[in-house]
């Protein structure tokens, strides 16, 4: 019976271990930690990287030295003597305690940290010549790296945005580099400090002259890199200025994973921050307008006062109404009456406007035997008033009277 052949085992790909200026085991205790945690740590540039073991390629924590203030030796808690294995790293916004295996390891860590921060080999530490040579080599690499690298406090923002960042995040630093406003290769430096309770903002210009950067002050100072510009401001102000380093370890917007109902795939949802208060729809079908829309206060005419009760229809009364304030109108077409004049009702007997004569049929021609003058009815000054509803009856009555008169004349 033939045995099934197992597929050949492919060796697991291992990443390239990162290189560091100095590395060793290091125990760290942050400001919110209860106990020390042991890591494999390595120093590269201005960052200390922490790994779970010396075979890992990906770090689990990172500590930036841009806010460096000082190093301090200290004895462990509860002990009066210093065994030479404890020291503290004081940053501008926090203090971190370290514990190493020996006094020599502590001096090496302090020496390499000071070397990358101050860009010089320290001379006040207990170091062997070989250690000093290692630091000199690392210093040369760091100078080359910084000449090609942009500092972490350099942000592509405008003058106003730089001021707002320093004002909004004062715990992240008070010195920021940004592109120059005159569209040149130079940069600008924005600082924000507190003076007697008042925040003072200053802007400085840094010109680019060939491979060097010149700080444009009363006594111009030349630097080989942007990082050297930052170090000049920090050193000249006795570390009163701290390079701005925005903390990006924590998110500002709540996001979550949600399954798509159509295809079942998971998507990352990061909704925008909602403002307090009811949300009004910005799009969608518009509601139809009502047939009669209410008029605005400017377009509305003032309400007319109520009509007064007439005591006697035969008397000519002008009933006054209380004076009302004159209303102003934009179109200036409506007048605001202050008095309402009620005219005297006209009597029916004195109608000025005559009603049109009702249409009558043409009179038939009759042969009259008596050729005497035909008597015409006397014109009366007062004509009877007839309503338009009874015109047909009046016409019929006139025809009957006419027939009677003709009959009598015959």
Short mmCIF file of C-alpha atoms in Angstrom, two decimals:
data_model
loop_
_atom_site.label_atom_id
_atom_site.label_comp_id
_atom_site.label_asym_id
_atom_site.label_seq_id
_atom_site.Cartn_x
_atom_site.Cartn_y
_atom_site.Cartn_z
CA UNK A 1 0.00 0.00 0.00
CA UNK A 2 1.50 3.28 -1.11
CA UNK A 3 1.86 5.93 1.53
CA UNK A 4 0.64 9.45 0.79
CA UNK A 5 3.51 11.81 0.33
CA UNK A 6 3.47 14.84 2.59
CA UNK A 7 4.14 18.18 0.90
CA UNK A 8 7.57 19.59 1.58
CA UNK A 9 7.74 21.98 4.52
CA UNK A 10 8.43 25.53 3.48
CA UNK A 11 10.53 27.40 6.02
CA UNK A 12 8.69 30.31 7.56
CA UNK A 13 9.92 33.61 6.26
CA UNK A 14 11.58 35.67 8.95
CA UNK A 15 11.83 39.38 8.60
CA UNK A 16 15.06 41.26 8.74
CA UNK A 17 15.95 42.29 12.25
CA UNK A 18 16.12 46.05 12.60
CA UNK A 19 19.45 47.70 13.25
CA UNK A 20 20.00 49.98 16.25
CA UNK A 21 22.75 52.19 17.58
CA UNK A 22 22.49 50.30 20.85
CA UNK A 23 20.24 47.48 22.09
CA UNK A 24 19.84 45.32 25.19
CA UNK A 25 17.23 44.13 27.65
CA UNK A 26 15.52 46.98 29.43
CA UNK A 27 12.77 47.08 32.04
CA UNK A 28 10.36 50.01 31.72
CA UNK A 29 7.83 51.54 34.10
CA UNK A 30 5.58 54.28 32.79
CA UNK A 31 3.70 56.90 34.81
CA UNK A 32 0.58 54.71 34.89
CA UNK A 33 2.28 51.34 35.38
CA UNK A 34 2.32 49.54 38.70
CA UNK A 35 5.33 47.30 37.96
CA UNK A 36 8.27 47.14 35.58
CA UNK A 37 7.85 45.37 32.24
CA UNK A 38 10.82 43.70 30.57
CA UNK A 39 11.47 44.35 26.86
CA UNK A 40 14.21 43.98 24.32
CA UNK A 41 14.91 47.63 23.51
CA UNK A 42 16.87 49.31 20.75
CA UNK A 43 17.80 52.96 20.07
CA UNK A 44 17.55 54.22 16.48
CA UNK A 45 17.43 57.91 15.72
CA UNK A 46 15.31 59.75 18.24
CA UNK A 47 13.20 56.70 19.06
CA UNK A 48 13.53 53.81 21.50
CA UNK A 49 11.77 50.71 20.17
CA UNK A 50 10.52 47.98 22.52
CA UNK A 51 10.12 44.33 21.45
CA UNK A 52 8.80 41.29 23.26
CA UNK A 53 12.02 39.38 22.46
CA UNK A 54 15.30 39.89 20.63
CA UNK A 55 14.00 37.76 17.71
CA UNK A 56 10.99 39.96 16.92
CA UNK A 57 11.01 42.24 13.90
CA UNK A 58 7.98 44.33 14.86
CA UNK A 59 8.09 46.56 17.89
CA UNK A 60 5.19 46.72 20.33
CA UNK A 61 5.93 50.17 21.76
CA UNK A 62 7.86 53.25 20.71
CA UNK A 63 9.17 56.15 22.75
CA UNK A 64 10.14 59.39 21.06
CA UNK A 65 12.93 61.53 22.55
CA UNK A 66 11.86 64.77 20.91
CA UNK A 67 10.54 66.08 24.24
CA UNK A 68 13.73 65.21 26.12
CA UNK A 69 14.48 67.22 29.26
CA UNK A 70 17.09 65.32 31.27
CA UNK A 71 18.37 61.98 32.58
CA UNK A 72 18.50 61.24 36.29
CA UNK A 73 19.99 58.45 38.35
CA UNK A 74 17.85 57.23 41.20
CA UNK A 75 17.71 54.51 43.76
CA UNK A 76 14.89 51.95 43.71
CA UNK A 77 11.87 52.72 45.82
CA UNK A 78 12.38 51.84 49.48
CA UNK A 79 16.18 51.83 49.23
CA UNK A 80 18.63 54.57 50.17
CA UNK A 81 21.62 53.28 48.18
CA UNK A 82 21.90 53.30 44.40
CA UNK A 83 22.88 49.92 43.01
CA UNK A 84 23.61 51.53 39.65
CA UNK A 85 20.82 49.80 37.71
CA UNK A 86 18.03 52.41 37.84
CA UNK A 87 17.66 55.70 35.99
CA UNK A 88 14.80 57.97 34.91
CA UNK A 89 14.13 59.60 31.56
CA UNK A 90 12.40 62.93 32.08
CA UNK A 91 10.45 64.17 29.08
CA UNK A 92 8.54 67.37 28.73
CA UNK A 93 5.18 65.68 29.35
CA UNK A 94 6.05 62.55 31.35
CA UNK A 95 8.71 60.67 33.31
CA UNK A 96 9.64 57.05 32.60
CA UNK A 97 11.72 54.84 34.87
CA UNK A 98 14.14 52.17 33.60
CA UNK A 99 15.96 49.28 35.20
CA UNK A 100 18.95 47.57 33.53
CA UNK A 101 21.13 44.58 34.35
CA UNK A 102 24.37 46.40 35.31
CA UNK A 103 25.93 49.78 35.90
CA UNK A 104 27.79 49.54 32.58
CA UNK A 105 24.51 49.03 30.71
CA UNK A 106 23.05 52.07 32.45
CA UNK A 107 26.00 54.26 31.40
CA UNK A 108 25.71 53.02 27.81
CA UNK A 109 22.01 53.78 27.64
CA UNK A 110 22.53 57.25 29.07
CA UNK A 111 25.44 57.93 26.71
CA UNK A 112 23.60 56.91 23.53
CA UNK A 113 20.46 58.81 24.54
CA UNK A 114 22.49 61.99 25.14
CA UNK A 115 24.36 61.45 21.86
CA UNK A 116 21.22 61.39 19.68
CA UNK A 117 19.62 64.27 21.59
CA UNK A 118 22.60 66.62 21.76
CA UNK A 119 24.44 65.32 18.65
CA UNK A 120 27.70 64.98 20.52
CA UNK A 121 29.56 62.28 22.42
CA UNK A 122 29.09 62.91 26.16
CA UNK A 123 32.21 63.35 28.25
CA UNK A 124 30.79 63.27 31.79
CA UNK A 125 30.00 59.53 31.88
CA UNK A 126 32.05 56.56 32.99
CA UNK A 127 32.74 54.96 29.60
CA UNK A 128 35.54 52.89 28.10
CA UNK A 129 37.39 53.99 24.93
CA UNK A 130 35.58 51.31 22.97
CA UNK A 131 32.26 52.69 24.09
CA UNK A 132 33.28 56.18 23.03
CA UNK A 133 34.31 54.88 19.63
CA UNK A 134 30.90 53.16 19.20
CA UNK A 135 29.17 56.43 20.02
CA UNK A 136 31.32 58.39 17.56
CA UNK A 137 30.35 55.98 14.76
CA UNK A 138 26.69 56.21 15.71
CA UNK A 139 26.94 60.02 15.79
CA UNK A 140 28.23 60.11 12.20
CA UNK A 141 25.31 57.95 11.05
CA UNK A 142 22.85 60.09 12.93
CA UNK A 143 24.14 63.30 11.36
CA UNK A 144 23.77 61.81 7.87
CA UNK A 145 20.30 60.55 8.67
CA UNK A 146 19.13 63.90 10.01
CA UNK A 147 20.51 65.75 6.99
CA UNK A 148 18.13 63.72 4.82
CA UNK A 149 15.23 63.46 7.25
CA UNK A 150 12.58 65.99 8.03
CA UNK A 151 12.04 66.63 11.76
CA UNK A 152 8.88 65.33 13.36
CA UNK A 153 7.88 68.87 14.31
CA UNK A 154 7.76 69.90 10.63
CA UNK A 155 4.16 70.04 9.41
CA UNK A 156 2.79 71.24 6.09
CA UNK A 157 0.44 73.83 7.53
CA UNK A 158 -0.14 77.53 7.06
CA UNK A 159 0.75 80.30 9.48
CA UNK A 160 -2.73 80.39 11.01
CA UNK A 161 -2.98 76.60 11.22
CA UNK A 162 0.33 76.44 13.04
CA UNK A 163 -0.93 78.89 15.65
CA UNK A 164 -4.13 76.90 16.09
CA UNK A 165 -2.24 73.62 16.53
CA UNK A 166 0.01 75.07 19.21
CA UNK A 167 -3.02 76.58 20.94
CA UNK A 168 -5.13 73.42 20.78
CA UNK A 169 -2.43 70.94 21.82
CA UNK A 170 -0.18 72.76 24.30
CA UNK A 171 0.87 69.45 25.86
CA UNK A 172 2.49 68.35 22.56
CA UNK A 173 5.08 71.14 22.43
CA UNK A 174 5.45 74.84 21.66
CA UNK A 175 7.80 74.89 18.63
CA UNK A 176 6.66 74.01 15.12
CA UNK A 177 8.32 74.10 11.69
CA UNK A 178 6.28 74.82 8.57
CA UNK A 179 6.87 75.72 4.92
CA UNK A 180 7.81 79.32 4.23
CA UNK A 181 5.01 81.61 3.11
CA UNK A 182 7.03 83.21 0.31
CA UNK A 183 7.08 80.00 -1.82
CA UNK A 184 10.84 79.38 -1.41
CA UNK A 185 12.88 76.44 -0.18
CA UNK A 186 13.13 77.99 3.26
CA UNK A 187 11.02 77.23 6.27
CA UNK A 188 9.39 79.18 9.07
CA UNK A 189 9.44 78.53 12.80
CA UNK A 190 6.38 79.26 14.94
CA UNK A 191 6.62 79.35 18.73
CA UNK A 192 4.04 79.93 21.46
CA UNK A 193 5.00 80.73 25.07
CA UNK A 194 3.23 81.97 28.18
CA UNK A 195 4.34 85.38 29.49
CA UNK A 196 2.64 86.72 32.65
CA UNK A 197 -0.59 84.90 31.87
CA UNK A 198 -0.62 85.93 28.20
CA UNK A 199 0.31 83.63 25.33
CA UNK A 200 2.92 85.13 23.00
CA UNK A 201 3.29 83.78 19.44
CA UNK A 202 6.45 84.43 17.43
CA UNK A 203 7.41 83.56 13.84
CA UNK A 204 10.99 83.22 12.55
CA UNK A 205 12.27 82.85 9.00
CA UNK A 206 14.88 80.26 8.02
CA UNK A 207 16.48 80.83 4.60
CA UNK A 208 17.91 78.11 2.38
CA UNK A 209 21.38 78.96 1.06
CA UNK A 210 22.73 76.00 -0.84
CA UNK A 211 23.01 72.94 1.41
CA UNK A 212 22.69 75.04 4.58
CA UNK A 213 19.83 76.66 6.47
CA UNK A 214 20.38 80.17 7.83
CA UNK A 215 18.23 81.41 10.72
CA UNK A 216 17.35 85.01 9.84
CA UNK A 217 17.87 86.84 13.17
CA UNK A 218 20.06 89.78 14.23
CA UNK A 219 23.07 87.46 14.28
CA UNK A 220 22.33 84.88 11.54
CA UNK A 221 23.14 81.32 12.47
CA UNK A 222 23.93 78.63 9.88
CA UNK A 223 22.76 75.01 10.26
CA UNK A 224 23.48 71.94 8.18
CA UNK A 225 19.96 70.46 8.47
CA UNK A 226 16.47 71.22 9.65
CA UNK A 227 17.07 69.09 12.70
CA UNK A 228 20.01 71.32 13.56
CA UNK A 229 17.66 74.31 13.30
CA UNK A 230 15.38 72.72 15.87
CA UNK A 231 18.32 71.93 18.15
CA UNK A 232 19.51 75.54 17.91
CA UNK A 233 16.13 76.89 19.10
CA UNK A 234 15.94 74.32 21.90
CA UNK A 235 19.51 74.94 23.08
CA UNK A 236 19.44 78.73 22.75
CA UNK A 237 16.25 78.99 24.84
CA UNK A 238 17.63 76.58 27.49
CA UNK A 239 15.00 74.00 26.53
CA UNK A 240 12.14 76.42 27.09
CA UNK A 241 11.03 75.57 23.56
CA UNK A 242 9.93 71.97 23.00
CA UNK A 243 9.51 70.55 19.47
CA UNK A 244 5.88 69.92 18.64
CA UNK A 245 5.04 66.21 18.49
CA UNK A 246 1.39 65.40 17.91
CA UNK A 247 0.40 62.27 19.81
CA UNK A 248 -1.13 59.95 17.22
CA UNK A 249 -1.25 56.84 19.39
CA UNK A 250 -4.90 57.47 20.23
CA UNK A 251 -7.75 57.96 17.80
CA UNK A 252 -9.96 61.03 17.89
CA UNK A 253 -12.96 59.50 16.07
CA UNK A 254 -14.88 56.43 17.23
CA UNK A 255 -14.83 53.75 14.50
CA UNK A 256 -15.97 50.15 14.27
CA UNK A 257 -16.30 47.15 11.94
CA UNK A 258 -19.67 46.50 10.35
CA UNK A 259 -20.82 43.70 8.02
CA UNK A 260 -22.22 44.76 4.66
CA UNK A 261 -25.75 43.40 4.25
CA UNK A 262 -25.45 43.06 0.47
CA UNK A 263 -22.21 41.13 0.03
CA UNK A 264 -21.45 40.11 3.62
CA UNK A 265 -18.01 41.74 3.64
CA UNK A 266 -16.75 43.59 6.66
CA UNK A 267 -16.18 47.30 6.27
CA UNK A 268 -14.56 49.85 8.54
CA UNK A 269 -17.03 52.53 9.56
CA UNK A 270 -15.88 55.87 10.95
CA UNK A 271 -18.94 58.11 11.22
CA UNK A 272 -18.38 61.85 11.58
CA UNK A 273 -18.83 63.46 14.95
CA UNK A 274 -22.45 64.39 15.53
CA UNK A 275 -23.35 67.83 16.76
CA UNK A 276 -25.81 68.12 19.64
CA UNK A 277 -29.37 68.87 18.74
CA UNK A 278 -31.85 67.47 16.22
CA UNK A 279 -30.54 66.65 12.79
CA UNK A 280 -32.35 68.23 9.89
CA UNK A 281 -32.37 66.52 6.47
CA UNK A 282 -30.25 68.30 3.93
CA UNK A 283 -31.46 66.39 0.90
CA UNK A 284 -34.50 64.50 -0.29
CA UNK A 285 -37.85 65.31 -1.91
CA UNK A 286 -39.19 68.68 -1.00
CA UNK A 287 -42.65 68.85 0.53
CA UNK A 288 -45.29 70.57 -1.64
CA UNK A 289 -46.20 74.03 -0.57
CA UNK A 290 -49.74 74.63 0.67
CA UNK A 291 -52.22 76.35 -1.61
CA UNK A 292 -52.43 79.47 0.53
CA UNK A 293 -49.22 80.54 2.14
CA UNK A 294 -49.33 82.95 5.08
CA UNK A 295 -48.06 86.40 4.29
CA UNK A 296 -45.10 87.84 6.11
CA UNK A 297 -45.45 90.65 8.59
CA UNK A 298 -44.13 93.14 6.03
CA UNK A 299 -46.57 92.07 3.30
CA UNK A 300 -49.62 91.90 5.59
CA UNK A 301 -52.00 94.86 5.47
CA UNK A 302 -53.10 96.30 8.81
CA UNK A 303 -56.51 94.95 9.90
CA UNK A 304 -59.42 97.28 9.32
CA UNK A 305 -61.24 98.50 12.43
CA UNK A 306 -64.79 97.16 13.03
CA UNK A 307 -67.66 99.12 11.54
CA UNK A 308 -69.59 101.18 14.09
CA UNK A 309 -73.29 100.64 14.70
CA UNK A 310 -75.45 103.35 13.11
CA UNK A 311 -78.02 104.83 15.42
CA UNK A 312 -80.20 106.29 12.72
CA UNK A 313 -79.98 105.76 8.99
CA UNK A 314 -81.42 109.24 8.27
CA UNK A 315 -78.74 111.14 10.18
CA UNK A 316 -75.37 111.87 8.67
CA UNK A 317 -72.85 110.51 11.21
CA UNK A 318 -69.09 110.37 11.02
CA UNK A 319 -68.08 107.97 13.74
CA UNK A 320 -64.50 108.63 14.91
CA UNK A 321 -62.15 105.77 15.65
CA UNK A 322 -59.21 106.04 17.99
CA UNK A 323 -56.02 107.32 16.41
CA UNK A 324 -53.85 104.43 15.26
CA UNK A 325 -50.13 104.71 14.50
CA UNK A 326 -49.38 105.17 10.85
CA UNK A 327 -47.91 101.97 9.36
CA UNK A 328 -44.90 102.07 7.07
CA UNK A 329 -44.96 99.94 3.97
CA UNK A 330 -42.26 99.06 1.57
CA UNK A 331 -44.38 99.44 -1.53
CA UNK A 332 -45.98 102.78 -0.34
CA UNK A 333 -49.26 101.94 -2.04
CA UNK A 334 -51.56 101.40 0.90
CA UNK A 335 -52.59 104.29 3.08
CA UNK A 336 -53.37 103.83 6.74
CA UNK A 337 -56.71 105.54 7.52
CA UNK A 338 -57.16 107.05 10.93
CA UNK A 339 -60.86 107.93 10.52
CA UNK A 340 -63.60 105.86 8.92
CA UNK A 341 -66.20 108.06 7.20
CA UNK A 342 -69.55 106.43 6.67
CA UNK A 343 -71.56 108.29 4.04
CA UNK A 344 -75.26 109.04 4.53
CA UNK A 345 -77.40 106.42 2.84
CA UNK A 346 -79.11 107.76 -0.26
CA UNK A 347 -82.83 107.77 -0.48
CA UNK A 348 -84.48 105.68 -3.14
CA UNK A 349 -86.46 108.64 -4.51
CA UNK A 350 -83.32 110.63 -5.31
CA UNK A 351 -81.37 108.28 -7.45
CA UNK A 352 -78.77 110.17 -9.42
CA UNK A 353 -77.73 107.37 -11.67
CA UNK A 354 -80.57 106.47 -14.00
CA UNK A 355 -81.14 102.88 -14.82
CA UNK A 356 -81.08 101.99 -18.50
CA UNK A 357 -84.48 101.85 -20.19
CA UNK A 358 -85.83 98.37 -20.60
CA UNK A 359 -85.87 97.17 -24.18
CA UNK A 360 -89.33 97.54 -25.77
CA UNK A 361 -90.72 96.08 -28.92
CA UNK A 362 -91.24 98.53 -31.83
CA UNK A 363 -94.67 100.10 -31.87
CA UNK A 364 -96.98 98.77 -34.55
CA UNK A 365 -98.27 101.35 -37.04
CA UNK A 366 -102.03 101.92 -36.76
CA UNK A 367 -104.13 104.10 -38.98
CA UNK A 368 -105.65 106.82 -36.84
CA UNK A 369 -108.89 108.41 -38.06
CA UNK A 370 -108.70 111.37 -35.72
CA UNK A 371 -105.61 113.37 -36.66
CA UNK A 372 -105.68 115.53 -33.64
CA UNK A 373 -102.54 116.09 -31.65
CA UNK A 374 -101.52 113.13 -29.69
CA UNK A 375 -101.25 113.83 -26.06
CA UNK A 376 -97.99 112.84 -24.50
CA UNK A 377 -97.70 111.94 -20.90
CA UNK A 378 -96.29 114.63 -18.75
CA UNK A 379 -92.69 114.11 -17.83
CA UNK A 380 -92.26 113.64 -14.19
CA UNK A 381 -89.19 114.86 -12.39
CA UNK A 382 -89.23 111.79 -10.29
CA UNK A 383 -88.99 108.49 -12.10
CA UNK A 384 -90.03 105.32 -10.41
CA UNK A 385 -87.28 102.98 -9.33
CA UNK A 386 -87.59 99.45 -10.65
CA UNK A 387 -85.39 96.52 -9.90
CA UNK A 388 -83.92 94.54 -12.73
CA UNK A 389 -85.79 91.46 -11.55
CA UNK A 390 -89.25 92.93 -12.53
CA UNK A 391 -88.46 94.36 -15.99
CA UNK A 392 -90.46 91.67 -17.78
CA UNK A 393 -93.62 92.43 -15.80
CA UNK A 394 -93.32 96.18 -16.41
CA UNK A 395 -93.00 95.68 -20.17
CA UNK A 396 -96.06 93.50 -20.31
CA UNK A 397 -98.10 96.05 -18.36
CA UNK A 398 -97.05 98.88 -20.66
CA UNK A 399 -98.10 96.89 -23.71
CA UNK A 400 -101.58 96.31 -22.19
CA UNK A 401 -102.03 100.02 -21.44
CA UNK A 402 -100.97 100.91 -24.94
CA UNK A 403 -103.46 98.51 -26.44
CA UNK A 404 -106.24 99.94 -24.26
CA UNK A 405 -105.44 103.52 -25.32
CA UNK A 406 -105.48 102.59 -28.99
CA UNK A 407 -108.74 100.84 -28.52
CA UNK A 408 -110.31 103.93 -26.93
CA UNK A 409 -109.07 106.21 -29.74
CA UNK A 410 -110.74 104.02 -32.30
#
